[in-house]
Tab-separated table of C-alpha atoms in Angstrom:
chain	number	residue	atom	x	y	z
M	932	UNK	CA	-12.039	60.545	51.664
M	933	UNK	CA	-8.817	60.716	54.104
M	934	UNK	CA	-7.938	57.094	55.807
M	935	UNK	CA	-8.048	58.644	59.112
M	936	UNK	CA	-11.821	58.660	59.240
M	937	UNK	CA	-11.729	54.970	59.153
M	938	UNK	CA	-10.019	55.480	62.346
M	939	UNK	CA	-12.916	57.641	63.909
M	940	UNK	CA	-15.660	55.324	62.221
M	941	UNK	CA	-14.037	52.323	64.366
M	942	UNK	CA	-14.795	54.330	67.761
M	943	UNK	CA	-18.035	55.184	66.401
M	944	UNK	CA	-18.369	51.260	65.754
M	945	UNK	CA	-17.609	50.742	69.246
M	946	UNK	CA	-19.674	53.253	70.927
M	947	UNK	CA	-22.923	52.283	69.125
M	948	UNK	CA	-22.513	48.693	69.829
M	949	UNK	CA	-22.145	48.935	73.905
M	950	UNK	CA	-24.656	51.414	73.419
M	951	UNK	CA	-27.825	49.573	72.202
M	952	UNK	CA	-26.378	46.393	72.262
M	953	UNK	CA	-28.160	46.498	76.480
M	954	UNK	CA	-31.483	46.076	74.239
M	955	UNK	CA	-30.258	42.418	72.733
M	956	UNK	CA	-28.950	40.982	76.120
M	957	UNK	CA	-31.215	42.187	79.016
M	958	UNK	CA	-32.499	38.808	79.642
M	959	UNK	CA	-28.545	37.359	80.208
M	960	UNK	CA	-27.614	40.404	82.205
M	961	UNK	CA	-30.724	39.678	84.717
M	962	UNK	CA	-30.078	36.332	84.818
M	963	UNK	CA	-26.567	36.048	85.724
M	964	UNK	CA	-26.841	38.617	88.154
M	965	UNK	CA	-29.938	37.724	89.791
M	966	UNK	CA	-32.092	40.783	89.113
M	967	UNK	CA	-35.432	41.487	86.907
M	968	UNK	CA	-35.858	42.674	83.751
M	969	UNK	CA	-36.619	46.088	84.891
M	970	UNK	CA	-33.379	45.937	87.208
M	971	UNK	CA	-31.896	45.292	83.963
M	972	UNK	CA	-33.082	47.923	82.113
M	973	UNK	CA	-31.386	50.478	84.627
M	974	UNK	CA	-27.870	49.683	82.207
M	975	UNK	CA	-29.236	51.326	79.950
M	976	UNK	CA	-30.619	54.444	81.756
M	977	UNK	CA	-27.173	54.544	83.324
M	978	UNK	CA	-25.053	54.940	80.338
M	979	UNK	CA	-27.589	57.167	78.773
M	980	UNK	CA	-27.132	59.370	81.795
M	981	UNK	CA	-23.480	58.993	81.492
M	982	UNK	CA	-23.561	60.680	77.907
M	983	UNK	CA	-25.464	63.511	79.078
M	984	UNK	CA	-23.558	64.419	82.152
M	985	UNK	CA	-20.351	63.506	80.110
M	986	UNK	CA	-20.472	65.427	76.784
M	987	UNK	CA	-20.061	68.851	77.969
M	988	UNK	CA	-18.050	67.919	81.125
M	989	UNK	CA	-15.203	65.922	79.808
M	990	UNK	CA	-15.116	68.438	76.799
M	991	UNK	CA	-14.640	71.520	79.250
M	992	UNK	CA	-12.011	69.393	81.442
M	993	UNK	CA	-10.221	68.318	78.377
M	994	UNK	CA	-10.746	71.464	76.027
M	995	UNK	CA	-6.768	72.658	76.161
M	996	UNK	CA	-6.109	69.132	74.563
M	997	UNK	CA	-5.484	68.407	71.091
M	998	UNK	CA	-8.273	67.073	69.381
M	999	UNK	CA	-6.171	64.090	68.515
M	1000	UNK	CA	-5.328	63.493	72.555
M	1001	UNK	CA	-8.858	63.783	72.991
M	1002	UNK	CA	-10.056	61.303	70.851
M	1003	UNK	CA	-7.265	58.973	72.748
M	1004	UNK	CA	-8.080	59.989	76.112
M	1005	UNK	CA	-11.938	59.140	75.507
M	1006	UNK	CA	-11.494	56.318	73.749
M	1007	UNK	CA	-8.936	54.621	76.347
M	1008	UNK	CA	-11.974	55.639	79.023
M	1009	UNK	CA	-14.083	53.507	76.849
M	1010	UNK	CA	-11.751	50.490	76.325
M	1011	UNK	CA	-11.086	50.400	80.533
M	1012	UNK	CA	-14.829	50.739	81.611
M	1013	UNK	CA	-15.834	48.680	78.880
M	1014	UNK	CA	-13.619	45.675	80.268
M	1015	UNK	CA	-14.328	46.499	83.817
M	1016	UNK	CA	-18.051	46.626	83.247
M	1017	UNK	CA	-17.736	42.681	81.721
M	1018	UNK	CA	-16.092	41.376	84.966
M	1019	UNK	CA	-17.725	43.133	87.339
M	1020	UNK	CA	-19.339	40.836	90.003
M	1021	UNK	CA	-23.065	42.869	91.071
M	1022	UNK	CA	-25.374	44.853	90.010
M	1023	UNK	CA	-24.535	48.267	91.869
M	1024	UNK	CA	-20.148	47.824	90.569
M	1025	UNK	CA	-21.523	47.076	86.978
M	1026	UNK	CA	-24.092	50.227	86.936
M	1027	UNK	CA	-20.863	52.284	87.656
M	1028	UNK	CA	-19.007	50.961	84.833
M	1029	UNK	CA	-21.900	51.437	82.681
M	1030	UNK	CA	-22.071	55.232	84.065
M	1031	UNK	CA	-18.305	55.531	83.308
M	1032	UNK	CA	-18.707	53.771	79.811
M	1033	UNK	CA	-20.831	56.616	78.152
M	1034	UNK	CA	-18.805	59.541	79.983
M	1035	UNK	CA	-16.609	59.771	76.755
M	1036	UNK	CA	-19.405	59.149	74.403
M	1037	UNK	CA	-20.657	62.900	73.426
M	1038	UNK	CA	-17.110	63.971	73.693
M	1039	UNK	CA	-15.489	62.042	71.291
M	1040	UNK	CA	-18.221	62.480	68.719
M	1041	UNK	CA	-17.648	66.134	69.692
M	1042	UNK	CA	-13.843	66.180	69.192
M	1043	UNK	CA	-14.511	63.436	66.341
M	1044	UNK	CA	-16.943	65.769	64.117
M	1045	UNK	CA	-14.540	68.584	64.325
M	1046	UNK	CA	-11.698	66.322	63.077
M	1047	UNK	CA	-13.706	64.930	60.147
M	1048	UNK	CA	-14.604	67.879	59.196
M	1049	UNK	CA	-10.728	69.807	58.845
M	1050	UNK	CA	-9.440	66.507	57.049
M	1051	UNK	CA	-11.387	67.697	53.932
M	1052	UNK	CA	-12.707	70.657	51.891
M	1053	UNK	CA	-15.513	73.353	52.898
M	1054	UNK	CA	-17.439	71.637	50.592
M	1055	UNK	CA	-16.855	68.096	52.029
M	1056	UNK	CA	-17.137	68.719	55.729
M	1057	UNK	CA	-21.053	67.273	56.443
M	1058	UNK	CA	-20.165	63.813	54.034
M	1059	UNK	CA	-17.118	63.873	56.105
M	1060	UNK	CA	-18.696	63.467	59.727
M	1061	UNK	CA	-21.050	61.686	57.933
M	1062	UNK	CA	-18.606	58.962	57.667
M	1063	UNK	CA	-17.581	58.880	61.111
M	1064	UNK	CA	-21.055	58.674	61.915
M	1065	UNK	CA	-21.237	55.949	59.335
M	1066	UNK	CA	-19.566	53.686	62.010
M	1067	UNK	CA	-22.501	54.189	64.208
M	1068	UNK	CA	-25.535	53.398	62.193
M	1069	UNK	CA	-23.063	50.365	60.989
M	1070	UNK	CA	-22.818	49.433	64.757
M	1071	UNK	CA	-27.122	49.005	64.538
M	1072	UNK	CA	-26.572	46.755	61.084
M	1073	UNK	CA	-23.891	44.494	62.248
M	1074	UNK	CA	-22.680	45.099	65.925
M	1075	UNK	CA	-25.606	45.072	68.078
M	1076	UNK	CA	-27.249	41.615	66.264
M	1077	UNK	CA	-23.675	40.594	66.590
M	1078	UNK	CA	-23.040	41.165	69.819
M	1079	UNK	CA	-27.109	40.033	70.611
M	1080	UNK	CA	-25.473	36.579	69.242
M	1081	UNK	CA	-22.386	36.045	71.204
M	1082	UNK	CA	-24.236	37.182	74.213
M	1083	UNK	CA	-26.896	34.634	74.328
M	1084	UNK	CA	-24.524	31.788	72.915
M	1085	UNK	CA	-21.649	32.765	75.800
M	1086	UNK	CA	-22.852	35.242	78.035
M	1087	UNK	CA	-23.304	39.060	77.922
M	1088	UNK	CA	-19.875	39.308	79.596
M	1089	UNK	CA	-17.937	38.062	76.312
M	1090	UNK	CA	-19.877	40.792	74.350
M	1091	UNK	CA	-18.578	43.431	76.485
M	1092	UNK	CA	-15.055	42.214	76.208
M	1093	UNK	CA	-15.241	41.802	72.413
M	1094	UNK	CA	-16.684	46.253	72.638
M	1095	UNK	CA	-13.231	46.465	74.830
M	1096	UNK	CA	-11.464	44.957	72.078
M	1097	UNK	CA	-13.000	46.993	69.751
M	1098	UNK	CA	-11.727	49.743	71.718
M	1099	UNK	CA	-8.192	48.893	71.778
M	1100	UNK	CA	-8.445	48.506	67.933
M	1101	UNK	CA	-9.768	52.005	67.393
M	1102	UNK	CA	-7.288	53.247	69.824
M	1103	UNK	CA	-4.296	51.779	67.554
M	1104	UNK	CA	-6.387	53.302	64.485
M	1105	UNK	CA	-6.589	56.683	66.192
M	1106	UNK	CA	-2.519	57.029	66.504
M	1107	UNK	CA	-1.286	55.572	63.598
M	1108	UNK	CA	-4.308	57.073	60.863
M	1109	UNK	CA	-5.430	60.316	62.599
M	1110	UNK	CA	-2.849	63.589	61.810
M	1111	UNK	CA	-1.646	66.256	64.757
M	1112	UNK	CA	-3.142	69.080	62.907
M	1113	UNK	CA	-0.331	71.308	64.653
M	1114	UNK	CA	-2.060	74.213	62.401
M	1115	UNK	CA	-5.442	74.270	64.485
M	1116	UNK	CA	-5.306	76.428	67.505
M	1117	UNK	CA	-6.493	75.083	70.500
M	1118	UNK	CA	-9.511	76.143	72.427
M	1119	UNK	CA	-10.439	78.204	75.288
M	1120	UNK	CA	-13.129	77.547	77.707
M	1121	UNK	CA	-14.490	80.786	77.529
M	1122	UNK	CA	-14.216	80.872	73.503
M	1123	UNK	CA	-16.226	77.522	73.245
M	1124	UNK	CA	-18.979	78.294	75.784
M	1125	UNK	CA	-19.046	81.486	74.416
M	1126	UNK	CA	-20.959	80.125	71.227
M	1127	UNK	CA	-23.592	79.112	73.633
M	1128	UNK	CA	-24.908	82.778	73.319
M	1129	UNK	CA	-25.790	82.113	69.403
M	1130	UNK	CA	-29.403	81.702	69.356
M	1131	UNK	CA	-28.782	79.251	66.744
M	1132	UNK	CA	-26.748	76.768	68.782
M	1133	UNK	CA	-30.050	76.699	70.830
M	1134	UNK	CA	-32.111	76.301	67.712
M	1135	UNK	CA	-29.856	73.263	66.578
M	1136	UNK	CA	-29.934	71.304	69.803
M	1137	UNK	CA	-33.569	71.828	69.833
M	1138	UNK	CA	-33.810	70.333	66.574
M	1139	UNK	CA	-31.859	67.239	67.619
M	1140	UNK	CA	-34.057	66.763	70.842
M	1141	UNK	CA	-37.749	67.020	68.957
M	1142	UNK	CA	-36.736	65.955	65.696
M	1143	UNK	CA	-34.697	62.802	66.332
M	1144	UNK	CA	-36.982	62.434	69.182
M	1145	UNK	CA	-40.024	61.401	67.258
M	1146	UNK	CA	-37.729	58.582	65.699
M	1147	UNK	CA	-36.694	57.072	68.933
M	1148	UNK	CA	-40.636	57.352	69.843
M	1149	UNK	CA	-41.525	54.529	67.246
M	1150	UNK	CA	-37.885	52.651	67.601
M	1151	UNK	CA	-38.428	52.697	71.216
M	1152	UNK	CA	-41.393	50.183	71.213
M	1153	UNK	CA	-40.540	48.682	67.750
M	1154	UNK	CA	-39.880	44.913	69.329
M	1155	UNK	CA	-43.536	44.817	70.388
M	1156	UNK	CA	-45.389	46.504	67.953
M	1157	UNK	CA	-43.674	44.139	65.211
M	1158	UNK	CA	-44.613	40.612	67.069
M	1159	UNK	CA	-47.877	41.557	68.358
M	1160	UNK	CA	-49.239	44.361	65.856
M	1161	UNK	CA	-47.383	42.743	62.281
M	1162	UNK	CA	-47.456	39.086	63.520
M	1163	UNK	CA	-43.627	38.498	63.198
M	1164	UNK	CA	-42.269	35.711	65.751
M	1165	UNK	CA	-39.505	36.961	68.628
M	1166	UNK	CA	-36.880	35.515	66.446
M	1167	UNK	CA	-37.561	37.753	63.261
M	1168	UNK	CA	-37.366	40.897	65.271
M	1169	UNK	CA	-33.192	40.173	65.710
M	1170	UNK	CA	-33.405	41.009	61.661
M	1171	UNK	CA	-35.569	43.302	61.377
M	1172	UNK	CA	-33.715	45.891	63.886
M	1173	UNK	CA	-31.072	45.452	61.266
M	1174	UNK	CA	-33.098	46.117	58.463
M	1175	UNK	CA	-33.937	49.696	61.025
M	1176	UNK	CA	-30.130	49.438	61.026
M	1177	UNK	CA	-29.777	49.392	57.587
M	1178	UNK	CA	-32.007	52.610	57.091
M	1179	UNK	CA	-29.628	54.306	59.567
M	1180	UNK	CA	-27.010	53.894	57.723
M	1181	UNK	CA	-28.820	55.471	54.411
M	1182	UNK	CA	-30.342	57.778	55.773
M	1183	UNK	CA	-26.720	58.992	57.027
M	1184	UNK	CA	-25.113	58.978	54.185
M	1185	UNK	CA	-27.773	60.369	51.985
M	1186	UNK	CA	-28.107	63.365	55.074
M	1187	UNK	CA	-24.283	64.032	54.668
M	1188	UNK	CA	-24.992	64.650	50.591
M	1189	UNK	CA	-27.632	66.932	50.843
M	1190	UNK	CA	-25.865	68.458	54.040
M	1191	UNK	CA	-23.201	69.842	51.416
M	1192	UNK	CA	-25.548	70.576	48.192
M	1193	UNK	CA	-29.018	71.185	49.491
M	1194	UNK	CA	-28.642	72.344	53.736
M	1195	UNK	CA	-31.631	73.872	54.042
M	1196	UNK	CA	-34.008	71.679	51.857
M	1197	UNK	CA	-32.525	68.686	52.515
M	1198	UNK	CA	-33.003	69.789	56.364
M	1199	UNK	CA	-36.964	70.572	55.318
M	1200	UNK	CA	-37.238	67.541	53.712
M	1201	UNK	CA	-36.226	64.950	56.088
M	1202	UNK	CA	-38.368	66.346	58.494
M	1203	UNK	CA	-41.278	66.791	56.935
M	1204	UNK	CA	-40.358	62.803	55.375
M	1205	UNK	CA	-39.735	61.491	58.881
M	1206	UNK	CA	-43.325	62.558	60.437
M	1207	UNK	CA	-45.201	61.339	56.756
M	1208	UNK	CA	-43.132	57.747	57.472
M	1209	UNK	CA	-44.183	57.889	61.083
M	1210	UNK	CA	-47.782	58.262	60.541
M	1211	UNK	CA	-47.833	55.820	57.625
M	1212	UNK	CA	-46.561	53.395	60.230
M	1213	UNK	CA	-49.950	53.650	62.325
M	1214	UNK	CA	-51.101	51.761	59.123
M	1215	UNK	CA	-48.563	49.721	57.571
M	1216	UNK	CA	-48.050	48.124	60.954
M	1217	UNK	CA	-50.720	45.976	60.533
M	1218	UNK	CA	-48.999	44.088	57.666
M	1219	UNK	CA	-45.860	42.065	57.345
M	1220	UNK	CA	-44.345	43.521	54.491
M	1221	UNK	CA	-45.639	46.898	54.673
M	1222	UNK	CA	-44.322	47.396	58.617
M	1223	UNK	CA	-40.735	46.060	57.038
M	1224	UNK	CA	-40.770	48.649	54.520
M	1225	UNK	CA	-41.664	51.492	56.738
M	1226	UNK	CA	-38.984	50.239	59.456
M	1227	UNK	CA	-36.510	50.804	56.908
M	1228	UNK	CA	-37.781	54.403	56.356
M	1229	UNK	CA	-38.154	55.745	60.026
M	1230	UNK	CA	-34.509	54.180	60.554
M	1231	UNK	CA	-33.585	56.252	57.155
M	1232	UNK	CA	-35.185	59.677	57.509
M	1233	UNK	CA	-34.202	59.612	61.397
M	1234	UNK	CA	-30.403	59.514	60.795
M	1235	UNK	CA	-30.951	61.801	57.735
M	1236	UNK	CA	-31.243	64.459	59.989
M	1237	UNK	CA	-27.467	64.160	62.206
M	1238	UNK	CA	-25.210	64.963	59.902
M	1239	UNK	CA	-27.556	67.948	58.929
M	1240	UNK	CA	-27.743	69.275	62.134
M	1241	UNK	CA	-23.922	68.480	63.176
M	1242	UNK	CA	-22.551	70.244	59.753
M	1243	UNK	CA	-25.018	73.106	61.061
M	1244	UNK	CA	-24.426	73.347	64.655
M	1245	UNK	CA	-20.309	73.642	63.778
M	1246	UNK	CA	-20.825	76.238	61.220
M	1247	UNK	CA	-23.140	77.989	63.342
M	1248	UNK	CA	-20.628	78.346	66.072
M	1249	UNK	CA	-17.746	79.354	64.375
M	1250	UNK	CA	-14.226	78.622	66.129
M	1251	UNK	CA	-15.851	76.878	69.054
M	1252	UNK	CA	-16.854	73.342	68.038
M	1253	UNK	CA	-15.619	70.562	70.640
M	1254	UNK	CA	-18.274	71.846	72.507
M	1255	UNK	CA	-21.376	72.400	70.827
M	1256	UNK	CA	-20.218	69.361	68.733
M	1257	UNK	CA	-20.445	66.956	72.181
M	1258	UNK	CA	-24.083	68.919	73.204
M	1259	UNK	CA	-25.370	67.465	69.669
M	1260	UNK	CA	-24.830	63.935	71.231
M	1261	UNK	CA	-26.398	65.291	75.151
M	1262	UNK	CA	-29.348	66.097	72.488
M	1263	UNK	CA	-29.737	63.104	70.995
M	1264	UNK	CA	-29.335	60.942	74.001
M	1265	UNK	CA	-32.271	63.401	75.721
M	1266	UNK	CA	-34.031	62.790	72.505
M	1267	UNK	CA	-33.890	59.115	73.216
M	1268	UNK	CA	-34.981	59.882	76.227
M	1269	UNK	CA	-37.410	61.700	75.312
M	1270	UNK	CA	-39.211	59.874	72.670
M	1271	UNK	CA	-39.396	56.518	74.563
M	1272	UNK	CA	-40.853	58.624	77.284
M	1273	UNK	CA	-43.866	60.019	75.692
M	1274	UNK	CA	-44.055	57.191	73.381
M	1275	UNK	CA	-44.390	54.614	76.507
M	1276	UNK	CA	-46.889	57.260	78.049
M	1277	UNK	CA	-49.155	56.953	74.784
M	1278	UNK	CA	-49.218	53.066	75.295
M	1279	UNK	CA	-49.729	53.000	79.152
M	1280	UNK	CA	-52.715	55.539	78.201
M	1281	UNK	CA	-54.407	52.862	76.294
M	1282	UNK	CA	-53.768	54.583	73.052
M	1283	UNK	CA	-52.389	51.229	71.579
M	1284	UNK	CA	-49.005	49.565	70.449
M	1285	UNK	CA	-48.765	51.738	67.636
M	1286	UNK	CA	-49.416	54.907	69.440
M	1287	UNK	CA	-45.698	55.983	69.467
M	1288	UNK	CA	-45.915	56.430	65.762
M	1289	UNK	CA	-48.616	59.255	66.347
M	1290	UNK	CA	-46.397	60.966	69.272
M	1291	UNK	CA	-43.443	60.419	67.031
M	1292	UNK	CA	-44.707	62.476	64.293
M	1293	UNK	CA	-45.658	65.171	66.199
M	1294	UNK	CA	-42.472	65.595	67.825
M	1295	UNK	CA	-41.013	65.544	64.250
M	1296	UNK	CA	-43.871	68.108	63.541
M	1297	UNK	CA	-42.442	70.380	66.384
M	1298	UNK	CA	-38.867	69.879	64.567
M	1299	UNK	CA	-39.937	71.075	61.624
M	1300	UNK	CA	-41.810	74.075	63.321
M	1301	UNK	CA	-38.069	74.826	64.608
M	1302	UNK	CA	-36.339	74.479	61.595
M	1303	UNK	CA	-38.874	77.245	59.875
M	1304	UNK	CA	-38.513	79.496	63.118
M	1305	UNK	CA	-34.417	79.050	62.985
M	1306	UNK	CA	-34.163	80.022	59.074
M	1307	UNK	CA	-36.922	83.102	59.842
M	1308	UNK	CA	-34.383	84.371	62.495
M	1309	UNK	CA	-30.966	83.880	60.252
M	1310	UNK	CA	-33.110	85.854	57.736
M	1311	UNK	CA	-34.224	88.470	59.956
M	1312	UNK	CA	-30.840	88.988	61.783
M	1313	UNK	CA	-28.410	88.401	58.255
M	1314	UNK	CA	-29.482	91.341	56.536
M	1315	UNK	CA	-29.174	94.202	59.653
M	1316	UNK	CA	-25.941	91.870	60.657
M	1317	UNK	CA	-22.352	94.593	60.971
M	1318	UNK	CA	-18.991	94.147	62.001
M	1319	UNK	CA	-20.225	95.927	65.551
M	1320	UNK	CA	-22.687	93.223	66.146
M	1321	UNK	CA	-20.448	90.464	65.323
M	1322	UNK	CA	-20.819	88.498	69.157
M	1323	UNK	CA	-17.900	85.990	68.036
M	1324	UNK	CA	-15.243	86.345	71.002
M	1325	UNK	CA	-11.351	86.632	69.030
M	1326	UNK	CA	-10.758	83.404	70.470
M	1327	UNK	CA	-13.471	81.669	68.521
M	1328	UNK	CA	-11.931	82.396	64.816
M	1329	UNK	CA	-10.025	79.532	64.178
M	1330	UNK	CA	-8.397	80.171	61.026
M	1331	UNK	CA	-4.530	80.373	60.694
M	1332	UNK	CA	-2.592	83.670	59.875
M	1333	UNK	CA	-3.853	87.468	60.206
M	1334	UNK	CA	-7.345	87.832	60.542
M	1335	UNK	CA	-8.860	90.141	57.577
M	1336	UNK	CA	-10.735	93.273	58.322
M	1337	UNK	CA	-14.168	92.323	58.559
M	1338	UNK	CA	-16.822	93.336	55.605
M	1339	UNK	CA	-20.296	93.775	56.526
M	1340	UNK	CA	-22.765	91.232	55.387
């Protein structure tokens, strides 16, 4: 694998630390500002938010750029709001840095994924952004218990600097490791909203939103379930969200293999794993060792599914890929959003700690109902498909040179 995804796997590293690193350091965050818990909490809504609003506007302002200025421009918006978000003196100041912080987020995974996946062959591309990603379900196994760490030993303000530093060394990554690629056209507006009219786009992103949904569901309310459903003391949980970690990271690698060999029933598979895992947690929860295990396996067959659904969403849109690329991550983070939602409903309902589990596998359920509609329609549409129905605007082909006379399907 090229050197320059190291580079892109640092950001990632970055951007999943400050990301769910909130979770680890809510208590020193209320208490050095003077707020609740609750109060607290709002960090993390606010760079969620961020990410949404972020991923498809920043890609649209910055879509002329080069990929490679992209991935600088986002990542020096990280570095400064990072640093400016560990000094700043109140609450209201620091939920504006926290906004500003996940701005970049969704487009620099967007611009990322599409850089991954021209440093290698056709056959390559899903292990390739795989890799990047790599650097985010790394950030769950090492950077957020990390930074959980330095935060309670010296304050949540030194683990925000330390993600600033972080950011500066990905930046120094990004321009020495990552090439020009002078040979890749650069986009249009039009051309890259213009694969918004694929039905499939719509198919992915609805994918993303249900399927990783039902993960966040259980990981959502995984802190409580584990001391006061398994029986494990506050101090065990610190590990066993890196164990979840750990699965991440798997399950991401494993999803970028079967991305390139098996799309399609690798896709099946991991969703139809994820909701068995999810309901097996309704009864494994009640034991030590069997809640463990099965933490490992919702953390492994929910990241199975991103680089599935990122290789697909890029080949599905042809040419146009910063921006479809940066909706994947406004998906996820409304999957997050999503899941912890309904999951927190099931609990307030009375339905029980280990409720989310149940509403987690039927939002997998409804992912897998998607993926079966979205290969009915490819196989529907591929076999009437000609070169007069081709929707692709000119200035989505992205391939060097004369473009070849186009052969029916």
């Amino acid at each position: 694998m090229p050197i320059a995804l190291l580079a892109l796997a640092i950001g990632a590293f970055g951007i999943g630390t400050t990301e769910f690193v909130m979770m680890g350091v809510l208590p020193e965050v209320a208490r050095d500002l003077g707020i609740s818990i609750p109060a607290a909490g709002n960090f993390i809504t606010a760079y969620a938010l961020g990410v949404v609003v972020g991923a498809p506007a920043l890609t649209a302002v910055a879509v002329r750029l080069s990929r490679k200025t992209m991935l600088l421009s986002m990542m020096g918006v990280f570095t400064i709001s990072n640093a400016l978000f560990a000094v700043s003196p109140t609450q209201e100041i620091g939920m504006l840095f926290r906004f500003v912080a996940g701005l970049p987020h969704g487009a620099f995974f967007g611009a990322g994924a599409v850089v991954a996946a021209t440093l290698v062959g056709p056959q390559r591309r899903a292990k390739a952004v795989s890799m990047m990603f790599l650097g985010l379900t790394l950030a769950n196994v090492i950077g957020v218990p990390g930074g959980t760490f330095l935060g309670q030993q010296f304050g949540w303000r030194a683990t925000f600097g330390v993600v600033a530093l972080i950011g500066v060394v990905a930046l120094a990554a990004i321009t020495k490791l990552v090439p020009r690629q002078h040979h890749i056209p650069r986009s249009s507006l039009r051309g890259e909203l213009g694969a918004f009219r694929k039905p499939q786009v719509w198919f992915a992103l609805a994918i993303v939103t249900f399927g990783l949904g039902g993960g966040f569901a259980s990981l959502s309310y995984v802190s409580p379930m584990l001391t006061e459903v398994s029986g494990y003391d506050a101090t065990s949980v610190t590990l066993l969200l890196s164990l979840a970690g750990l699965g991440m990271t798997v399950g991401n690698v494993l999803g970028g293999r079967l991305a390139d060999r098996f799309p399609l029933p690798g896709l099946f598979g991991a969703m139809t794993a994820l909701a068995v895992v999810l309901l097996t947690f309704t009864v494994t929860a009640d034991s030590k060792i069997g809640a463990a295990v099965t933490l490992f396996l919702v953390g492994m067959t929910s990241f199975m599914v991103g680089p599935m659904m990122q290789a697909r969403i890029m080949e599905k849109a042809g040419g146009a890929q910063s921006m479809v690329s940066a909706a994947v991550q406004s998906a996820f983070n409304i999957a997050n959003s999503i899941g912890a939602y309904l999951g927190g409903l099931a609990i307030a309902g009375g339905f029980g700690l280990v409720s989310p589990n149940v509403v987690g596998a039927m939002l997998a359920v409804v992912g897998l109902a998607l993926t079966v509609a979205s290969t009915v329609f490819d196989r529907k549409r591929t076999p009437a498909a000609t070169p007069a129905e081709d929707d692709t605007p000119p200035e989505l082909d992205s391939s060097p040179g004369p473009r070849p006379e186009p052969v029916a399907a």
